[in-house]
Coordinates of N, CA, C and O in Angstrom, one line a residue:
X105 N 105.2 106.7 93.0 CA 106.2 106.2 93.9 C 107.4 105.7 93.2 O 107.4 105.1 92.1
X106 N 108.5 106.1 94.0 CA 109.9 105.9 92.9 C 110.2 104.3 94.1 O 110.2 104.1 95.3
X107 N 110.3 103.4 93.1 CA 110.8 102.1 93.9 C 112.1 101.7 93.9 O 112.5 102.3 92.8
X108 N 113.3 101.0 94.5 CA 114.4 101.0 94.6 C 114.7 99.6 95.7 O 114.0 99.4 96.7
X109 N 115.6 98.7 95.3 CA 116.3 97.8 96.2 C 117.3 98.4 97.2 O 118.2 99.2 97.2
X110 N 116.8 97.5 98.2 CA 117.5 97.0 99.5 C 117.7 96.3 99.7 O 117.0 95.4 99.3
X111 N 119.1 95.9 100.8 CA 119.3 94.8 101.5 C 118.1 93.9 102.1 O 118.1 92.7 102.2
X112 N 117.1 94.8 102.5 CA 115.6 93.8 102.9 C 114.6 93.9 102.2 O 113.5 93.8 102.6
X113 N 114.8 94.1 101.0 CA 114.0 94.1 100.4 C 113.7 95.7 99.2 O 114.5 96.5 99.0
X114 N 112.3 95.5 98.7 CA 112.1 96.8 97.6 C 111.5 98.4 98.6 O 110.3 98.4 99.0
X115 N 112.0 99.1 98.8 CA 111.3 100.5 99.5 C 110.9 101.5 98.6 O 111.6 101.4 97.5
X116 N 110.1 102.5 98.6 CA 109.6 103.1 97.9 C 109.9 104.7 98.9 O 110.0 104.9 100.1
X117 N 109.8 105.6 97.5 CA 109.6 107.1 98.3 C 108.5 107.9 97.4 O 108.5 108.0 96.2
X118 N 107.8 108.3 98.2 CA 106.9 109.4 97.8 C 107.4 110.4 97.9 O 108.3 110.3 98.7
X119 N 107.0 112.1 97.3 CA 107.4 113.3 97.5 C 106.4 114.6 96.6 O 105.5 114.5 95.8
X120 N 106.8 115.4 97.0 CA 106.2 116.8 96.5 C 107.0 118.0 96.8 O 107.5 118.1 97.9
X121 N 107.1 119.1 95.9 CA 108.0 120.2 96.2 C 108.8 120.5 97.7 O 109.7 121.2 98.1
X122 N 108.1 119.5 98.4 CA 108.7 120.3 100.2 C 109.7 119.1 100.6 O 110.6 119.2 101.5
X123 N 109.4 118.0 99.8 CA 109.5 117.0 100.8 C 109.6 115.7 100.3 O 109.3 115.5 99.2
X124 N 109.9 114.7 100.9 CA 109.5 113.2 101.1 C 108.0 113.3 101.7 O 107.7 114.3 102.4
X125 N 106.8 112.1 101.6 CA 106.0 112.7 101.7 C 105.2 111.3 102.5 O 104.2 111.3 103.2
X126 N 106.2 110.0 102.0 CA 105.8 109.0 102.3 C 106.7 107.7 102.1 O 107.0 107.6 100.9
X127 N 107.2 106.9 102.9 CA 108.6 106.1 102.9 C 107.6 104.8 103.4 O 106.8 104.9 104.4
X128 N 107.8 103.4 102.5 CA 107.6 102.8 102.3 C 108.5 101.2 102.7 O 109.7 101.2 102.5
X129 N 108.1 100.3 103.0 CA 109.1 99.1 103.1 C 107.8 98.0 102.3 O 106.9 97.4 103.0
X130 N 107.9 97.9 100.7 CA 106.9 97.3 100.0 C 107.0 95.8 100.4 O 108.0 95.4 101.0
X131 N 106.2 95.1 99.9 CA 106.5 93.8 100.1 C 106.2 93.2 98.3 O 106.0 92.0 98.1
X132 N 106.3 93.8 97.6 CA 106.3 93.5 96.0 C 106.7 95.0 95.6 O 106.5 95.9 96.3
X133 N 107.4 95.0 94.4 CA 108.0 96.2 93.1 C 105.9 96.7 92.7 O 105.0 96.0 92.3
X134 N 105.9 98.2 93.0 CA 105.0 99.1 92.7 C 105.6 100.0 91.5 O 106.8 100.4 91.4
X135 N 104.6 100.4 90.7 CA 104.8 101.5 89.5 C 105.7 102.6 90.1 O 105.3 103.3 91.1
X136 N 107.2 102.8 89.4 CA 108.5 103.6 89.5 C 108.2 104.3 89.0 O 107.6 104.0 87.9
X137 N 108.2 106.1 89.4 CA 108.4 107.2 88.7 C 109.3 107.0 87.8 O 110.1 106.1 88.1
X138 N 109.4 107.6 86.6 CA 110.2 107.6 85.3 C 111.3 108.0 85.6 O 112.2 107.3 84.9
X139 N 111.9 109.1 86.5 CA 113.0 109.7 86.8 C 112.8 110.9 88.0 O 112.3 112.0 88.0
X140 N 113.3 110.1 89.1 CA 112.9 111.4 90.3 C 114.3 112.3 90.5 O 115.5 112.1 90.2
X141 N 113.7 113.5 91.1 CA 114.6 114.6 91.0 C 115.9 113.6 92.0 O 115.9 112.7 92.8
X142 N 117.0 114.6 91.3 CA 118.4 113.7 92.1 C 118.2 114.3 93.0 O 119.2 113.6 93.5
X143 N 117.9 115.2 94.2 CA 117.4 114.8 95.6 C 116.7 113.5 96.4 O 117.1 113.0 97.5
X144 N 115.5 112.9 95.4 CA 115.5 112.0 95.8 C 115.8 110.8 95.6 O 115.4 109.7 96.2
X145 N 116.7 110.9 94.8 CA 117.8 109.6 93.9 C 118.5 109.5 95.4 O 118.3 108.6 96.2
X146 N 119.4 110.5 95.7 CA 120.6 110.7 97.3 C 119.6 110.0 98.0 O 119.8 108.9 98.2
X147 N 118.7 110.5 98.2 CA 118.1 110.0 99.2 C 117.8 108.7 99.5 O 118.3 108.1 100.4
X148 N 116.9 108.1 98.4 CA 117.4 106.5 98.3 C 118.2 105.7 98.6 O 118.0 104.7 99.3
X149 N 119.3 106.0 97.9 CA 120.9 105.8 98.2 C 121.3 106.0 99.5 O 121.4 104.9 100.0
X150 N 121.5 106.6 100.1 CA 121.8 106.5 102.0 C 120.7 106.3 102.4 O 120.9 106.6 103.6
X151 N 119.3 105.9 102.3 CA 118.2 104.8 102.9 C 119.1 103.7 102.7 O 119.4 103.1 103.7
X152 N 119.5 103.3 101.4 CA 119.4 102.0 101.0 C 120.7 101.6 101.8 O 120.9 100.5 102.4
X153 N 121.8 102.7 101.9 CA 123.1 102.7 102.3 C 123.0 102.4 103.9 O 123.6 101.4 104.4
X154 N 122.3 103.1 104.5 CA 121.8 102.7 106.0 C 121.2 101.3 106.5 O 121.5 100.6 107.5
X155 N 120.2 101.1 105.3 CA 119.6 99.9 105.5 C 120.9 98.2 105.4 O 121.0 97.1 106.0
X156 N 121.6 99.0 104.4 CA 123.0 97.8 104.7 C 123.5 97.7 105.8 O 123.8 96.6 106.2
X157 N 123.6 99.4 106.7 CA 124.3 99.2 107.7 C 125.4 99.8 108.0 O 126.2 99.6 108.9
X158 N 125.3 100.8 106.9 CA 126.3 102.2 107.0 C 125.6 103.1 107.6 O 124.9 104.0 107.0
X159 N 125.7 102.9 109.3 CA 124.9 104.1 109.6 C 125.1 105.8 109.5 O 126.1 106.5 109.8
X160 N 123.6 106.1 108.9 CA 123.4 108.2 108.3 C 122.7 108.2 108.9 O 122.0 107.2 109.1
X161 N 122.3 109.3 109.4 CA 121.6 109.8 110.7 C 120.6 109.6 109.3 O 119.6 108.8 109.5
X162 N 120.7 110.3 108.0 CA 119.3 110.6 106.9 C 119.0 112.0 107.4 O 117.9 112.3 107.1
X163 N 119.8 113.3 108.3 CA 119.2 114.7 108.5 C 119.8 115.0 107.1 O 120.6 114.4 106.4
X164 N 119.1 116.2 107.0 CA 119.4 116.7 105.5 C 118.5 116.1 104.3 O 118.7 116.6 103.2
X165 N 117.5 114.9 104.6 CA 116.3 114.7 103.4 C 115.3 115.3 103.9 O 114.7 115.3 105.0
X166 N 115.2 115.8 103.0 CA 113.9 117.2 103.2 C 112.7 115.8 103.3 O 112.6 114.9 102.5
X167 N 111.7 116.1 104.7 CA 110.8 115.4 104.8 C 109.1 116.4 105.1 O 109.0 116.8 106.3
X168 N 108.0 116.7 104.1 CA 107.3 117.3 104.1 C 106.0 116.4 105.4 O 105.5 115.3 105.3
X169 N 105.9 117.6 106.5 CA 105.2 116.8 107.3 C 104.2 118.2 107.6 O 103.8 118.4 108.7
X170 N 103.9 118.9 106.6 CA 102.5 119.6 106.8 C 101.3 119.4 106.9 O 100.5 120.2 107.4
X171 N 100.7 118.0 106.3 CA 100.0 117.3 106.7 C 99.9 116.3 107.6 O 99.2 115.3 107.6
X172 N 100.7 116.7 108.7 CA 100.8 115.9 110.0 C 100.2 117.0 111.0 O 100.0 118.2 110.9
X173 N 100.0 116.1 111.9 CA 99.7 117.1 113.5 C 100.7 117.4 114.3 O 101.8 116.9 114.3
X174 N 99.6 118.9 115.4 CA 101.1 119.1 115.8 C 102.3 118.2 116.8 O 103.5 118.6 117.1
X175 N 101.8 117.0 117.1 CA 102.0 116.2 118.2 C 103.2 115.1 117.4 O 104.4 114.9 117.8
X176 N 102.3 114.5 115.8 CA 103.4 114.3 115.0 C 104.5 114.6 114.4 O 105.6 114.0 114.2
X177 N 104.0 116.1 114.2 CA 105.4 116.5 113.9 C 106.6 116.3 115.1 O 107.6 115.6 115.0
X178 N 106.2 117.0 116.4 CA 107.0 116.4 117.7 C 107.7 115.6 117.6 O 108.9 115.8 117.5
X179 N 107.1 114.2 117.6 CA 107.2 113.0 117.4 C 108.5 112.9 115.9 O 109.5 112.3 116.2
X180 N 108.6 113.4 114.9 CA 109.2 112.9 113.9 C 110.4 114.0 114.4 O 111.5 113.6 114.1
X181 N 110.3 115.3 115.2 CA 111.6 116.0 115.3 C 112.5 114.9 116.1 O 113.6 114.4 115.7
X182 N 111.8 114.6 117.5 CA 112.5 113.7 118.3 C 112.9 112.7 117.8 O 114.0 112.4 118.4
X183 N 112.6 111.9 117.1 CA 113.1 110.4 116.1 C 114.2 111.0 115.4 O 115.2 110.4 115.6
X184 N 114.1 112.4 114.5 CA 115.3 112.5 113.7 C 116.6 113.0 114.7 O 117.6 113.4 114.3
X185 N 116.1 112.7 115.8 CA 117.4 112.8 116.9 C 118.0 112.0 117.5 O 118.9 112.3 118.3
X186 N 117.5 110.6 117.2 CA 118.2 109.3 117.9 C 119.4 109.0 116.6 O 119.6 109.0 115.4
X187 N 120.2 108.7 118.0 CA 121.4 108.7 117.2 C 121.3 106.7 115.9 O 120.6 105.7 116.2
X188 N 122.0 106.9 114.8 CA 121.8 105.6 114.1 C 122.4 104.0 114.8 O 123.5 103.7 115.2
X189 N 121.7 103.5 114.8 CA 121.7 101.9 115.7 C 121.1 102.0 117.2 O 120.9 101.0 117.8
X190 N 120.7 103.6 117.8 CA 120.2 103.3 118.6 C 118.5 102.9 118.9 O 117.8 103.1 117.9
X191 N 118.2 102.7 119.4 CA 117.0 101.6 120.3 C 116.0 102.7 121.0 O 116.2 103.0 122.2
X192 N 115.0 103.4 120.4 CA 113.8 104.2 121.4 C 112.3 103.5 121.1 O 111.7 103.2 120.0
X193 N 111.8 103.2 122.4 CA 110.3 102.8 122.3 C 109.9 104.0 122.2 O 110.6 105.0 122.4
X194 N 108.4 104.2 121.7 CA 107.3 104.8 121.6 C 107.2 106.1 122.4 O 107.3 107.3 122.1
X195 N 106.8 105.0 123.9 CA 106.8 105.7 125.0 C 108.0 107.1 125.1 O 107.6 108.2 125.0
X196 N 109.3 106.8 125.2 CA 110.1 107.4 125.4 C 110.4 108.6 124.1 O 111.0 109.6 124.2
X197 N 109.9 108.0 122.8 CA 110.1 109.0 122.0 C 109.0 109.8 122.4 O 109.3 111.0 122.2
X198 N 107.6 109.8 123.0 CA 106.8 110.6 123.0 C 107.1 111.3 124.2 O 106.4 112.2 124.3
X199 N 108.1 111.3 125.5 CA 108.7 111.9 126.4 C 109.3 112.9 126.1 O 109.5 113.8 126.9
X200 N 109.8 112.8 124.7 CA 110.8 113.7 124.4 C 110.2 114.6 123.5 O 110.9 115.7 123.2
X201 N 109.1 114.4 123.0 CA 108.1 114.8 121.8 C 107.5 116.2 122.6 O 106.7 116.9 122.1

């Protein structure tokens, strides 16, 4: 897991050839990959950049969800479609899923 500061705190990204694989909001600093590919260096960086409050939608980080279902995956297309600062319950993202 590559670890990295934020405004709220330390977040972590997991990954593998496809993808991000697992996104984190730690509550202590976990063992840092040595050096992650500068894809997900960017990527960090506009998390971390978002999390300040520069809102990025984040389309364009490759997120591997092949080990999700098909209902999940739904679910993560519709989320990466709310626009940044806006407000969706559960409910309503699963309407749209």
């Amino acid at each position: 897991m590559y670890t990295f500061k934020t405004t709220i705190g330390i977040c972590g990204i997991e990954w593998n050839e496809h993808g991000i694989t697992r996104f984190e909001m730690c509550t202590k600093k976990r063992g840092t990959a040595a050096k992650p590919p500068a894809w997900v260096s960017q990527a960090a960086k506009r998390i971390a950049n978002h999390l300040a409050g520069k809102n990025d939608d984040l389309k364009g980080i490759k997120v591997d969800l092949s080990s999700s279902t098909p209902f999940t995956k739904k679910i993560y297309a519709a989320l990466r479609n709310v626009k940044p600062g806006k407000v969706v319950t559960y409910g309503e993202l699963s309407k749209k899923a």
